[in-house]
Amino acid sequence: MRVDGKHFRSLWWNDVDAVLEIIDQRMLPYQFQIAQVVTLQQFADAISEMKVRGAPLIGATAAYGVARAMADDPSDTNLQHAHQFLEKTRPTAINLRWALDRCRTALSGLHENQRAAAALQLAHEIADEDVQINKRLGEHGLEIIKEIAENKHDGEPVRILTHCNAGWIATVDWGTATSPIYQAHDLGINIHVWVDETRPRNQGALTSWELGKHGVSHTYIVDNAGGHLMQHGMVDLVITGTDRTTRCGDVCNKIGTYLKALAAKDNNVPFYVTLPSPTIDWTIKDGLSEIPIEERRAEEVEQVQGITPTGDLGRLVVTPEGTHGGNPAFDVTPSRLVTGLITERGVCPASEEGLLKLFPEFLEAH
Ligand code: MRU
């Protein structure tokens, strides 16, 4: 991703100071601020306070957190402590546990004096792999967009609705839902993106910021507008990301995704989910009963954050005194509402059979 002419990943390791550098996403889209993450506590805070967010980016950040912990104290006890401490920061995105398990498995087999270097190397690998996975799944999603574009007349845009931010900054680079969009745009395909606002934290503003930086035409819409647009034939397809998808293809994603899938089904609009393989939870089948849904702070609903016309960052209270906000952060879209899953190995039906055809090595995993 380029910001003002310079290429950035969403996180990078600063070798000189031996710290992780991140883009503090709480300040976006108003201010582009880089922050350093040093201690294990700061790693946990960065994830839970959503300085970094988005399932793949949370996973990569946690891997660097383990590297930090191993540099401080490479003992078995500290490896276990770092795993547990970081795992409890956010409960829904499976990439967090995936990255932590991968680190623990790789490091526990090593002698203590090898662990610090190996942990840092592994964190780099996880970050680099994320970039490659997202690029590849974008290539598969691009084929779907191309097919729709071929049936358009007079240069009409392919109109894609997306929810939340499954973009470059939710990952290390490219994004998941945005990867096919960026690749289509770069090929010269005319695209227009309907960006759901995604209350309460308005991650749609992050998506709009990214798309704007990349020159992709887009409109920011309130969360309830999508169904109306679909009824009027103004959406060609929906592409979302996911924070955890079960082995049977139930998709957990940011709250409100389910309603978009229902509206898409009712209006025959294809509903695709971009799914990097680390986001598949092979240990569970039923999304509704088995995926823990994070309940975030009520203030996120009771207040809105924005910038004043004079450029000051501020918060406004929107609820009357005595009214409390409820804040389930994710919902589950049952597989029957999903047209297809776009993975780095290709597109498949949202089913156990479909996923196992692409990932046969997980046949036995339960
Ligand atoms: O709560 P967040 O912002 O960390 O939620 C994650 C998301 O951005 C979305 O749900 C996204 O679609 C999946 S992550 C690529």
mmCIF file of C-alpha atoms and ligand atoms in Angstrom:
data_model
loop_
_atom_site.group_PDB
_atom_site.id
_atom_site.type_symbol
_atom_site.label_atom_id
_atom_site.label_comp_id
_atom_site.label_asym_id
_atom_site.label_seq_id
_atom_site.Cartn_x
_atom_site.Cartn_y
_atom_site.Cartn_z
ATOM 1 C CA MET A 1 0.000 0.000 0.000
ATOM 2 C CA ARG A 2 1.276 3.456 -0.845
ATOM 3 C CA VAL A 3 0.672 6.395 1.445
ATOM 4 C CA ASP A 4 1.702 9.718 -0.033
ATOM 5 C CA GLY A 5 4.037 8.025 -2.482
ATOM 6 C CA LYS A 6 5.717 5.691 0.043
ATOM 7 C CA HIS A 7 5.110 1.949 0.319
ATOM 8 C CA PHE A 8 4.051 0.742 3.753
ATOM 9 C CA ARG A 9 3.118 -2.562 5.253
ATOM 10 C CA SER A 10 0.753 -2.402 8.230
ATOM 11 C CA LEU A 11 3.588 -3.447 10.521
ATOM 12 C CA TRP A 12 7.335 -3.829 10.193
ATOM 13 C CA TRP A 13 10.284 -4.719 12.399
ATOM 14 C CA ASN A 14 12.723 -1.962 13.276
ATOM 15 C CA ASP A 15 16.079 -3.761 13.443
ATOM 16 C CA VAL A 16 17.954 -0.792 14.877
ATOM 17 C CA ASP A 17 15.776 -0.404 17.966
ATOM 18 C CA ALA A 18 14.596 -4.053 17.964
ATOM 19 C CA VAL A 19 10.938 -2.991 18.214
ATOM 20 C CA LEU A 20 7.816 -3.511 16.161
ATOM 21 C CA GLU A 21 6.451 -0.481 14.350
ATOM 22 C CA ILE A 22 2.764 -0.248 13.539
ATOM 23 C CA ILE A 23 0.324 2.209 12.065
ATOM 24 C CA ASP A 24 -1.880 3.256 14.985
ATOM 25 C CA GLN A 25 -5.284 2.529 13.462
ATOM 26 C CA ARG A 26 -7.209 4.304 16.223
ATOM 27 C CA MET A 27 -6.108 7.555 14.605
ATOM 28 C CA LEU A 28 -7.144 6.633 11.071
ATOM 29 C CA PRO A 29 -8.533 7.950 8.799
ATOM 30 C CA TYR A 30 -7.764 11.334 10.337
ATOM 31 C CA GLN A 31 -4.107 11.037 11.245
ATOM 32 C CA PHE A 32 -1.373 8.727 9.961
ATOM 33 C CA GLN A 33 0.640 7.927 13.079
ATOM 34 C CA ILE A 34 3.344 5.335 13.507
ATOM 35 C CA ALA A 35 3.764 3.794 16.956
ATOM 36 C CA GLN A 36 6.371 1.509 18.490
ATOM 37 C CA VAL A 37 5.409 -1.633 20.375
ATOM 38 C CA VAL A 38 8.056 -2.742 22.842
ATOM 39 C CA THR A 39 6.917 -4.720 25.885
ATOM 40 C CA LEU A 40 4.669 -7.768 26.002
ATOM 41 C CA GLN A 41 2.062 -5.641 27.776
ATOM 42 C CA GLN A 42 2.201 -3.136 24.901
ATOM 43 C CA PHE A 43 1.697 -5.949 22.398
ATOM 44 C CA ALA A 44 -1.400 -7.086 24.283
ATOM 45 C CA ASP A 45 -2.710 -3.513 24.537
ATOM 46 C CA ALA A 46 -2.094 -2.829 20.838
ATOM 47 C CA ILE A 47 -4.331 -5.786 19.976
ATOM 48 C CA SER A 48 -7.058 -5.292 22.579
ATOM 49 C CA GLU A 49 -7.280 -1.510 22.084
ATOM 50 C CA MET A 50 -7.307 -2.032 18.315
ATOM 51 C CA LYS A 51 -4.219 -0.031 17.431
ATOM 52 C CA VAL A 52 -3.807 -3.055 15.203
ATOM 53 C CA ARG A 53 -6.924 -4.901 14.101
ATOM 54 C CA GLY A 54 -8.194 -7.304 11.460
ATOM 55 C CA ALA A 55 -7.713 -11.040 11.904
ATOM 56 C CA PRO A 56 -4.518 -11.545 9.840
ATOM 57 C CA LEU A 57 -2.806 -8.488 11.291
ATOM 58 C CA ILE A 58 -3.668 -9.528 14.843
ATOM 59 C CA GLY A 59 -2.027 -12.911 14.155
ATOM 60 C CA ALA A 60 1.167 -11.369 12.780
ATOM 61 C CA THR A 61 1.363 -8.897 15.673
ATOM 62 C CA ALA A 62 1.013 -11.699 18.202
ATOM 63 C CA ALA A 63 3.889 -13.578 16.550
ATOM 64 C CA TYR A 64 6.122 -10.526 17.056
ATOM 65 C CA GLY A 65 4.860 -10.395 20.648
ATOM 66 C CA VAL A 66 6.132 -13.926 21.204
ATOM 67 C CA ALA A 67 9.466 -12.881 19.675
ATOM 68 C CA ARG A 68 9.636 -10.029 22.191
ATOM 69 C CA ALA A 69 8.872 -12.396 25.053
ATOM 70 C CA MET A 70 11.550 -14.847 23.912
ATOM 71 C CA ALA A 71 14.133 -12.068 23.708
ATOM 72 C CA ASP A 72 13.309 -11.160 27.331
ATOM 73 C CA ASP A 73 13.157 -14.678 28.736
ATOM 74 C CA PRO A 74 13.233 -17.769 26.500
ATOM 75 C CA SER A 75 12.123 -20.240 29.189
ATOM 76 C CA ASP A 76 9.266 -22.728 28.742
ATOM 77 C CA THR A 77 7.346 -20.890 31.432
ATOM 78 C CA ASN A 78 7.591 -17.579 29.618
ATOM 79 C CA LEU A 79 6.684 -19.152 26.276
ATOM 80 C CA GLN A 80 3.518 -20.508 27.857
ATOM 81 C CA HIS A 81 2.839 -17.201 29.605
ATOM 82 C CA ALA A 82 3.227 -15.170 26.383
ATOM 83 C CA HIS A 83 0.857 -17.555 24.561
ATOM 84 C CA GLN A 84 -1.823 -17.273 27.234
ATOM 85 C CA PHE A 85 -1.387 -13.538 27.775
ATOM 86 C CA LEU A 86 -1.702 -12.656 24.106
ATOM 87 C CA GLU A 87 -4.427 -15.190 23.325
ATOM 88 C CA LYS A 88 -6.896 -13.588 25.702
ATOM 89 C CA THR A 89 -6.659 -10.143 24.067
ATOM 90 C CA ARG A 90 -9.407 -10.800 21.491
ATOM 91 C CA PRO A 91 -11.526 -13.943 21.388
ATOM 92 C CA THR A 92 -13.057 -14.159 17.910
ATOM 93 C CA ALA A 93 -10.336 -13.896 15.247
ATOM 94 C CA ILE A 94 -8.812 -17.358 14.953
ATOM 95 C CA ASN A 95 -5.618 -16.044 13.348
ATOM 96 C CA LEU A 96 -4.514 -15.031 16.836
ATOM 97 C CA ARG A 97 -4.592 -18.583 18.183
ATOM 98 C CA TRP A 98 -3.269 -19.935 14.886
ATOM 99 C CA ALA A 99 -0.169 -17.732 15.048
ATOM 100 C CA LEU A 100 0.417 -18.342 18.763
ATOM 101 C CA ASP A 101 0.065 -22.119 18.408
ATOM 102 C CA ARG A 102 2.438 -22.097 15.466
ATOM 103 C CA CYS A 103 5.026 -20.167 17.459
ATOM 104 C CA ARG A 104 4.695 -22.389 20.536
ATOM 105 C CA THR A 105 4.990 -25.586 18.516
ATOM 106 C CA ALA A 106 8.052 -24.390 16.622
ATOM 107 C CA LEU A 107 9.829 -22.897 19.629
ATOM 108 C CA SER A 108 9.166 -25.499 22.282
ATOM 109 C CA GLY A 109 11.272 -28.007 20.313
ATOM 110 C CA LEU A 110 14.311 -25.703 20.427
ATOM 111 C CA HIS A 111 16.969 -25.132 23.021
ATOM 112 C CA GLU A 112 16.305 -21.954 25.021
ATOM 113 C CA ASN A 113 19.305 -20.125 23.621
ATOM 114 C CA GLN A 114 17.986 -20.581 20.061
ATOM 115 C CA ARG A 115 14.489 -19.330 20.755
ATOM 116 C CA ALA A 116 14.842 -15.544 20.510
ATOM 117 C CA ALA A 117 16.323 -15.606 17.005
ATOM 118 C CA ALA A 118 13.990 -18.368 15.828
ATOM 119 C CA ALA A 119 10.905 -16.550 17.157
ATOM 120 C CA LEU A 120 11.790 -13.361 15.316
ATOM 121 C CA GLN A 121 12.466 -15.309 12.140
ATOM 122 C CA LEU A 122 9.107 -17.056 12.476
ATOM 123 C CA ALA A 123 7.281 -13.748 12.988
ATOM 124 C CA HIS A 124 8.882 -12.435 9.781
ATOM 125 C CA GLU A 125 7.767 -15.606 7.988
ATOM 126 C CA ILE A 126 4.186 -15.283 9.223
ATOM 127 C CA ALA A 127 4.079 -11.641 8.078
ATOM 128 C CA ASP A 128 5.576 -12.438 4.657
ATOM 129 C CA GLU A 129 3.259 -15.406 4.166
ATOM 130 C CA ASP A 130 0.262 -13.217 4.885
ATOM 131 C CA VAL A 131 1.274 -10.876 2.068
ATOM 132 C CA GLN A 132 1.637 -13.790 -0.363
ATOM 133 C CA ILE A 133 -1.633 -15.433 0.686
ATOM 134 C CA ASN A 134 -3.579 -12.212 0.212
ATOM 135 C CA LYS A 135 -2.008 -11.521 -3.145
ATOM 136 C CA ARG A 136 -2.899 -15.017 -4.335
ATOM 137 C CA LEU A 137 -6.481 -15.005 -3.088
ATOM 138 C CA GLY A 138 -6.856 -11.641 -4.792
ATOM 139 C CA GLU A 139 -5.847 -13.249 -8.086
ATOM 140 C CA HIS A 140 -8.651 -15.799 -7.685
ATOM 141 C CA GLY A 141 -11.167 -13.115 -6.723
ATOM 142 C CA LEU A 142 -10.073 -11.074 -9.705
ATOM 143 C CA GLU A 143 -11.400 -13.788 -12.040
ATOM 144 C CA ILE A 144 -14.893 -13.333 -10.534
ATOM 145 C CA ILE A 145 -14.742 -9.573 -11.059
ATOM 146 C CA LYS A 146 -13.427 -10.014 -14.610
ATOM 147 C CA GLU A 147 -16.362 -12.241 -15.492
ATOM 148 C CA ILE A 148 -18.859 -9.648 -14.277
ATOM 149 C CA ALA A 149 -16.966 -6.860 -16.051
ATOM 150 C CA GLU A 150 -17.152 -8.760 -19.346
ATOM 151 C CA ASN A 151 -20.956 -8.603 -19.224
ATOM 152 C CA LYS A 152 -21.044 -4.855 -18.590
ATOM 153 C CA HIS A 153 -21.903 -2.391 -21.334
ATOM 154 C CA ASP A 154 -20.403 0.986 -22.177
ATOM 155 C CA GLY A 155 -17.723 0.873 -19.485
ATOM 156 C CA GLU A 156 -20.213 0.600 -16.618
ATOM 157 C CA PRO A 157 -18.474 -0.098 -13.323
ATOM 158 C CA VAL A 158 -18.571 -3.396 -11.483
ATOM 159 C CA ARG A 159 -20.307 -2.394 -8.244
ATOM 160 C CA ILE A 160 -19.014 -4.225 -5.192
ATOM 161 C CA LEU A 161 -20.375 -3.880 -1.682
ATOM 162 C CA THR A 162 -18.051 -4.551 1.234
ATOM 163 C CA HIS A 163 -18.486 -4.492 4.984
ATOM 164 C CA CYS A 164 -16.007 -3.403 7.650
ATOM 165 C CA ASN A 165 -12.336 -3.168 6.738
ATOM 166 C CA ALA A 166 -10.930 -6.345 5.274
ATOM 167 C CA GLY A 167 -8.375 -4.144 3.624
ATOM 168 C CA TRP A 168 -4.654 -3.604 3.486
ATOM 169 C CA ILE A 169 -4.554 -2.438 7.109
ATOM 170 C CA ALA A 170 -6.489 -5.475 8.396
ATOM 171 C CA THR A 171 -3.610 -7.583 7.069
ATOM 172 C CA VAL A 172 0.112 -7.086 6.542
ATOM 173 C CA ASP A 173 -0.508 -5.989 2.945
ATOM 174 C CA TRP A 174 -3.081 -6.214 0.137
ATOM 175 C CA GLY A 175 -6.049 -6.947 2.394
ATOM 176 C CA THR A 176 -8.383 -9.857 1.855
ATOM 177 C CA ALA A 177 -11.651 -8.429 0.457
ATOM 178 C CA THR A 178 -9.755 -5.524 -1.086
ATOM 179 C CA SER A 179 -7.078 -7.628 -2.772
ATOM 180 C CA PRO A 180 -9.248 -8.581 -5.791
ATOM 181 C CA ILE A 181 -10.529 -5.006 -5.891
ATOM 182 C CA TYR A 182 -7.033 -3.482 -6.019
ATOM 183 C CA GLN A 183 -5.908 -6.020 -8.604
ATOM 184 C CA ALA A 184 -8.962 -5.355 -10.794
ATOM 185 C CA HIS A 185 -8.463 -1.609 -10.503
ATOM 186 C CA ASP A 186 -4.769 -1.943 -11.388
ATOM 187 C CA LEU A 187 -5.771 -3.885 -14.516
ATOM 188 C CA GLY A 188 -7.964 -0.997 -15.597
ATOM 189 C CA ILE A 189 -11.315 -2.622 -14.777
ATOM 190 C CA ASN A 190 -13.888 -0.003 -13.862
ATOM 191 C CA ILE A 191 -14.862 -0.620 -10.227
ATOM 192 C CA HIS A 192 -17.120 1.170 -7.805
ATOM 193 C CA VAL A 193 -17.175 0.112 -4.151
ATOM 194 C CA TRP A 194 -20.096 0.623 -1.775
ATOM 195 C CA VAL A 195 -18.416 0.863 1.610
ATOM 196 C CA ASP A 196 -20.567 0.037 4.634
ATOM 197 C CA GLU A 197 -19.922 2.465 7.457
ATOM 198 C CA THR A 198 -19.765 -0.451 9.950
ATOM 199 C CA ARG A 199 -20.881 1.039 13.218
ATOM 200 C CA PRO A 200 -19.885 1.239 15.966
ATOM 201 C CA ARG A 201 -16.203 1.789 15.129
ATOM 202 C CA ASN A 202 -16.765 2.853 11.529
ATOM 203 C CA GLN A 203 -14.119 0.635 9.981
ATOM 204 C CA GLY A 204 -15.738 1.589 6.661
ATOM 205 C CA ALA A 205 -13.952 4.920 7.036
ATOM 206 C CA LEU A 206 -10.669 2.966 7.066
ATOM 207 C CA THR A 207 -11.692 1.145 3.895
ATOM 208 C CA SER A 208 -12.653 4.457 2.274
ATOM 209 C CA TRP A 209 -9.291 5.937 3.263
ATOM 210 C CA GLU A 210 -7.426 3.007 1.716
ATOM 211 C CA LEU A 211 -9.495 2.976 -1.458
ATOM 212 C CA GLY A 212 -9.022 6.730 -1.789
ATOM 213 C CA LYS A 213 -5.232 6.379 -1.448
ATOM 214 C CA HIS A 214 -5.313 3.754 -4.196
ATOM 215 C CA GLY A 215 -7.601 5.819 -6.448
ATOM 216 C CA VAL A 216 -10.529 3.372 -6.350
ATOM 217 C CA SER A 217 -13.958 4.960 -6.829
ATOM 218 C CA HIS A 218 -16.143 4.411 -3.757
ATOM 219 C CA THR A 219 -19.124 5.681 -1.778
ATOM 220 C CA TYR A 220 -19.452 5.501 2.008
ATOM 221 C CA ILE A 221 -22.948 4.305 2.937
ATOM 222 C CA VAL A 222 -24.768 3.749 6.224
ATOM 223 C CA ASP A 223 -25.060 0.144 7.303
ATOM 224 C CA ASN A 224 -28.750 -0.070 6.472
ATOM 225 C CA ALA A 225 -28.392 1.102 2.856
ATOM 226 C CA GLY A 226 -27.082 -2.143 1.345
ATOM 227 C CA GLY A 227 -30.429 -3.941 1.100
ATOM 228 C CA HIS A 228 -32.002 -0.979 -0.652
ATOM 229 C CA LEU A 229 -29.150 -0.779 -3.171
ATOM 230 C CA MET A 230 -29.432 -4.498 -3.884
ATOM 231 C CA GLN A 231 -33.204 -4.258 -4.423
ATOM 232 C CA HIS A 232 -32.569 -1.586 -7.037
ATOM 233 C CA GLY A 233 -29.968 -3.618 -8.934
ATOM 234 C CA MET A 234 -27.101 -1.385 -7.860
ATOM 235 C CA VAL A 235 -24.821 -4.094 -6.431
ATOM 236 C CA ASP A 236 -23.162 -6.708 -8.668
ATOM 237 C CA LEU A 237 -21.520 -8.636 -5.884
ATOM 238 C CA VAL A 238 -20.673 -8.525 -2.201
ATOM 239 C CA ILE A 239 -17.145 -9.341 -1.020
ATOM 240 C CA THR A 240 -16.382 -9.462 2.693
ATOM 241 C CA GLY A 241 -13.565 -10.746 4.846
ATOM 242 C CA THR A 242 -13.842 -13.113 7.784
ATOM 243 C CA ASP A 243 -12.387 -13.398 11.275
ATOM 244 C CA ARG A 244 -13.050 -17.117 11.615
ATOM 245 C CA THR A 245 -14.667 -19.624 9.252
ATOM 246 C CA THR A 246 -15.549 -23.149 10.352
ATOM 247 C CA ARG A 247 -14.525 -26.290 8.470
ATOM 248 C CA CYS A 248 -18.122 -26.444 7.185
ATOM 249 C CA GLY A 249 -18.008 -22.911 5.797
ATOM 250 C CA ASP A 250 -19.941 -20.874 8.382
ATOM 251 C CA VAL A 251 -18.471 -17.387 8.229
ATOM 252 C CA CYS A 252 -17.926 -15.195 11.260
ATOM 253 C CA ASN A 253 -17.270 -11.571 10.367
ATOM 254 C CA LYS A 254 -17.911 -8.057 11.651
ATOM 255 C CA ILE A 255 -21.386 -7.462 13.064
ATOM 256 C CA GLY A 256 -23.871 -6.736 10.288
ATOM 257 C CA THR A 257 -22.381 -9.123 7.737
ATOM 258 C CA TYR A 258 -25.228 -11.612 8.250
ATOM 259 C CA LEU A 259 -27.841 -9.013 7.308
ATOM 260 C CA LYS A 260 -25.949 -8.224 4.104
ATOM 261 C CA ALA A 261 -25.849 -11.920 3.245
ATOM 262 C CA LEU A 262 -29.605 -12.218 3.800
ATOM 263 C CA ALA A 263 -30.280 -9.225 1.573
ATOM 264 C CA ALA A 264 -27.907 -10.603 -1.063
ATOM 265 C CA LYS A 265 -29.705 -13.965 -1.056
ATOM 266 C CA ASP A 266 -33.099 -12.274 -1.400
ATOM 267 C CA ASN A 267 -31.867 -10.270 -4.384
ATOM 268 C CA ASN A 268 -29.747 -12.925 -6.136
ATOM 269 C CA VAL A 269 -26.585 -10.947 -5.568
ATOM 270 C CA PRO A 270 -23.481 -13.195 -5.270
ATOM 271 C CA PHE A 271 -22.023 -13.085 -1.760
ATOM 272 C CA TYR A 272 -18.329 -14.029 -1.624
ATOM 273 C CA VAL A 273 -16.008 -14.258 1.352
ATOM 274 C CA THR A 274 -12.232 -13.869 1.036
ATOM 275 C CA LEU A 275 -10.729 -16.486 3.296
ATOM 276 C CA PRO A 276 -6.979 -16.837 3.898
ATOM 277 C CA SER A 277 -6.307 -20.367 5.157
ATOM 278 C CA PRO A 278 -5.076 -19.273 8.634
ATOM 279 C CA THR A 279 -8.621 -17.950 9.210
ATOM 280 C CA ILE A 280 -10.148 -21.427 8.890
ATOM 281 C CA ASP A 281 -10.868 -23.038 12.238
ATOM 282 C CA TRP A 282 -10.575 -26.723 11.343
ATOM 283 C CA THR A 283 -11.530 -27.753 14.884
ATOM 284 C CA ILE A 284 -15.161 -26.623 14.674
ATOM 285 C CA LYS A 285 -18.130 -27.119 12.372
ATOM 286 C CA ASP A 286 -21.023 -25.003 13.573
ATOM 287 C CA GLY A 287 -20.329 -21.279 13.601
ATOM 288 C CA LEU A 288 -23.379 -20.237 15.594
ATOM 289 C CA SER A 289 -22.804 -22.455 18.589
ATOM 290 C CA GLU A 290 -19.012 -22.757 18.539
ATOM 291 C CA ILE A 291 -17.524 -19.334 17.731
ATOM 292 C CA PRO A 292 -17.088 -16.979 20.704
ATOM 293 C CA ILE A 293 -18.435 -13.537 19.829
ATOM 294 C CA GLU A 294 -16.500 -10.678 21.356
ATOM 295 C CA GLU A 295 -18.608 -8.218 23.352
ATOM 296 C CA ARG A 296 -16.780 -4.895 23.262
ATOM 297 C CA ARG A 297 -17.150 -1.821 25.451
ATOM 298 C CA ALA A 298 -20.522 -0.041 25.505
ATOM 299 C CA GLU A 299 -18.830 3.345 24.956
ATOM 300 C CA GLU A 300 -18.073 2.324 21.371
ATOM 301 C CA VAL A 301 -21.827 2.357 20.728
ATOM 302 C CA GLU A 302 -22.757 5.230 23.027
ATOM 303 C CA GLN A 303 -20.205 7.567 21.443
ATOM 304 C CA VAL A 304 -18.928 8.319 17.972
ATOM 305 C CA GLN A 305 -15.405 9.424 17.140
ATOM 306 C CA GLY A 306 -14.650 11.950 14.467
ATOM 307 C CA ILE A 307 -12.814 15.080 13.596
ATOM 308 C CA THR A 308 -14.162 18.591 14.007
ATOM 309 C CA PRO A 309 -14.101 21.100 11.127
ATOM 310 C CA THR A 310 -11.067 22.657 12.868
ATOM 311 C CA GLY A 311 -9.160 19.382 12.755
ATOM 312 C CA ASP A 312 -9.470 18.225 16.368
ATOM 313 C CA LEU A 313 -10.087 14.567 17.090
ATOM 314 C CA GLY A 314 -13.111 14.236 19.359
ATOM 315 C CA ARG A 315 -15.918 12.059 20.635
ATOM 316 C CA LEU A 316 -19.633 12.794 20.821
ATOM 317 C CA VAL A 317 -22.155 11.037 23.029
ATOM 318 C CA VAL A 318 -25.189 9.890 21.029
ATOM 319 C CA THR A 319 -27.286 8.142 23.699
ATOM 320 C CA PRO A 320 -29.410 9.747 26.407
ATOM 321 C CA GLU A 321 -28.230 9.558 30.000
ATOM 322 C CA GLY A 322 -29.099 6.202 31.510
ATOM 323 C CA THR A 323 -29.210 4.322 28.186
ATOM 324 C CA HIS A 324 -26.566 1.652 27.815
ATOM 325 C CA GLY A 325 -25.093 0.385 24.555
ATOM 326 C CA GLY A 326 -24.790 -3.306 23.687
ATOM 327 C CA ASN A 327 -21.844 -4.185 21.506
ATOM 328 C CA PRO A 328 -21.566 -7.690 19.991
ATOM 329 C CA ALA A 329 -18.686 -7.178 17.574
ATOM 330 C CA PHE A 330 -19.195 -10.103 15.175
ATOM 331 C CA ASP A 331 -21.941 -12.286 13.741
ATOM 332 C CA VAL A 332 -22.124 -15.590 11.917
ATOM 333 C CA THR A 333 -23.338 -15.994 8.353
ATOM 334 C CA PRO A 334 -24.410 -19.601 7.807
ATOM 335 C CA SER A 335 -22.705 -21.324 4.892
ATOM 336 C CA ARG A 336 -26.011 -21.638 2.985
ATOM 337 C CA LEU A 337 -25.949 -17.859 2.382
ATOM 338 C CA VAL A 338 -22.391 -17.806 1.011
ATOM 339 C CA THR A 339 -21.907 -18.117 -2.764
ATOM 340 C CA GLY A 340 -18.242 -19.041 -2.485
ATOM 341 C CA LEU A 341 -15.074 -18.833 -0.406
ATOM 342 C CA ILE A 342 -12.102 -17.178 -2.104
ATOM 343 C CA THR A 343 -8.915 -18.722 -0.731
ATOM 344 C CA GLU A 344 -5.275 -18.589 -1.786
ATOM 345 C CA ARG A 345 -5.741 -22.003 -3.422
ATOM 346 C CA GLY A 346 -8.851 -21.070 -5.391
ATOM 347 C CA VAL A 347 -12.583 -20.509 -4.975
ATOM 348 C CA CYS A 348 -14.737 -23.218 -3.403
ATOM 349 C CA PRO A 349 -18.276 -23.757 -2.159
ATOM 350 C CA ALA A 350 -18.823 -22.857 1.502
ATOM 351 C CA SER A 351 -18.889 -26.449 2.705
ATOM 352 C CA GLU A 352 -16.625 -29.015 4.349
ATOM 353 C CA GLU A 353 -16.324 -30.825 1.039
ATOM 354 C CA GLY A 354 -15.430 -27.628 -0.794
ATOM 355 C CA LEU A 355 -12.767 -26.614 1.705
ATOM 356 C CA LEU A 356 -11.257 -30.088 1.974
ATOM 357 C CA LYS A 357 -10.904 -30.321 -1.777
ATOM 358 C CA LEU A 358 -8.589 -27.310 -1.606
ATOM 359 C CA PHE A 359 -6.965 -28.252 1.712
ATOM 360 C CA PRO A 360 -6.904 -32.067 1.796
ATOM 361 C CA GLU A 361 -4.190 -32.052 4.479
ATOM 362 C CA PHE A 362 -6.872 -31.108 7.027
ATOM 363 C CA LEU A 363 -9.038 -34.180 6.391
ATOM 364 C CA GLU A 364 -8.189 -35.625 9.770
ATOM 365 C CA ALA A 365 -8.051 -32.388 11.809
ATOM 366 C CA HIS A 366 -10.931 -32.033 14.288
HETATM 367 O O1 MRU B 1 -12.829 -5.796 15.056
HETATM 368 P P1 MRU B 1 -11.894 -5.766 13.889
HETATM 369 O O2 MRU B 1 -11.813 -4.448 13.209
HETATM 370 O O3 MRU B 1 -10.557 -6.380 14.202
HETATM 371 O O4 MRU B 1 -12.643 -6.753 12.904
HETATM 372 C C1 MRU B 1 -12.020 -7.431 11.919
HETATM 373 C C2 MRU B 1 -12.440 -6.955 10.610
HETATM 374 O O5 MRU B 1 -11.885 -5.991 10.154
HETATM 375 C C3 MRU B 1 -13.459 -7.601 9.836
HETATM 376 O O6 MRU B 1 -14.388 -8.354 10.481
HETATM 377 C C4 MRU B 1 -12.849 -8.215 8.583
HETATM 378 O O7 MRU B 1 -13.833 -8.362 7.651
HETATM 379 C C5 MRU B 1 -12.136 -9.514 8.793
HETATM 380 S S1 MRU B 1 -10.427 -9.309 9.000
HETATM 381 C C6 MRU B 1 -9.773 -9.358 7.369
#
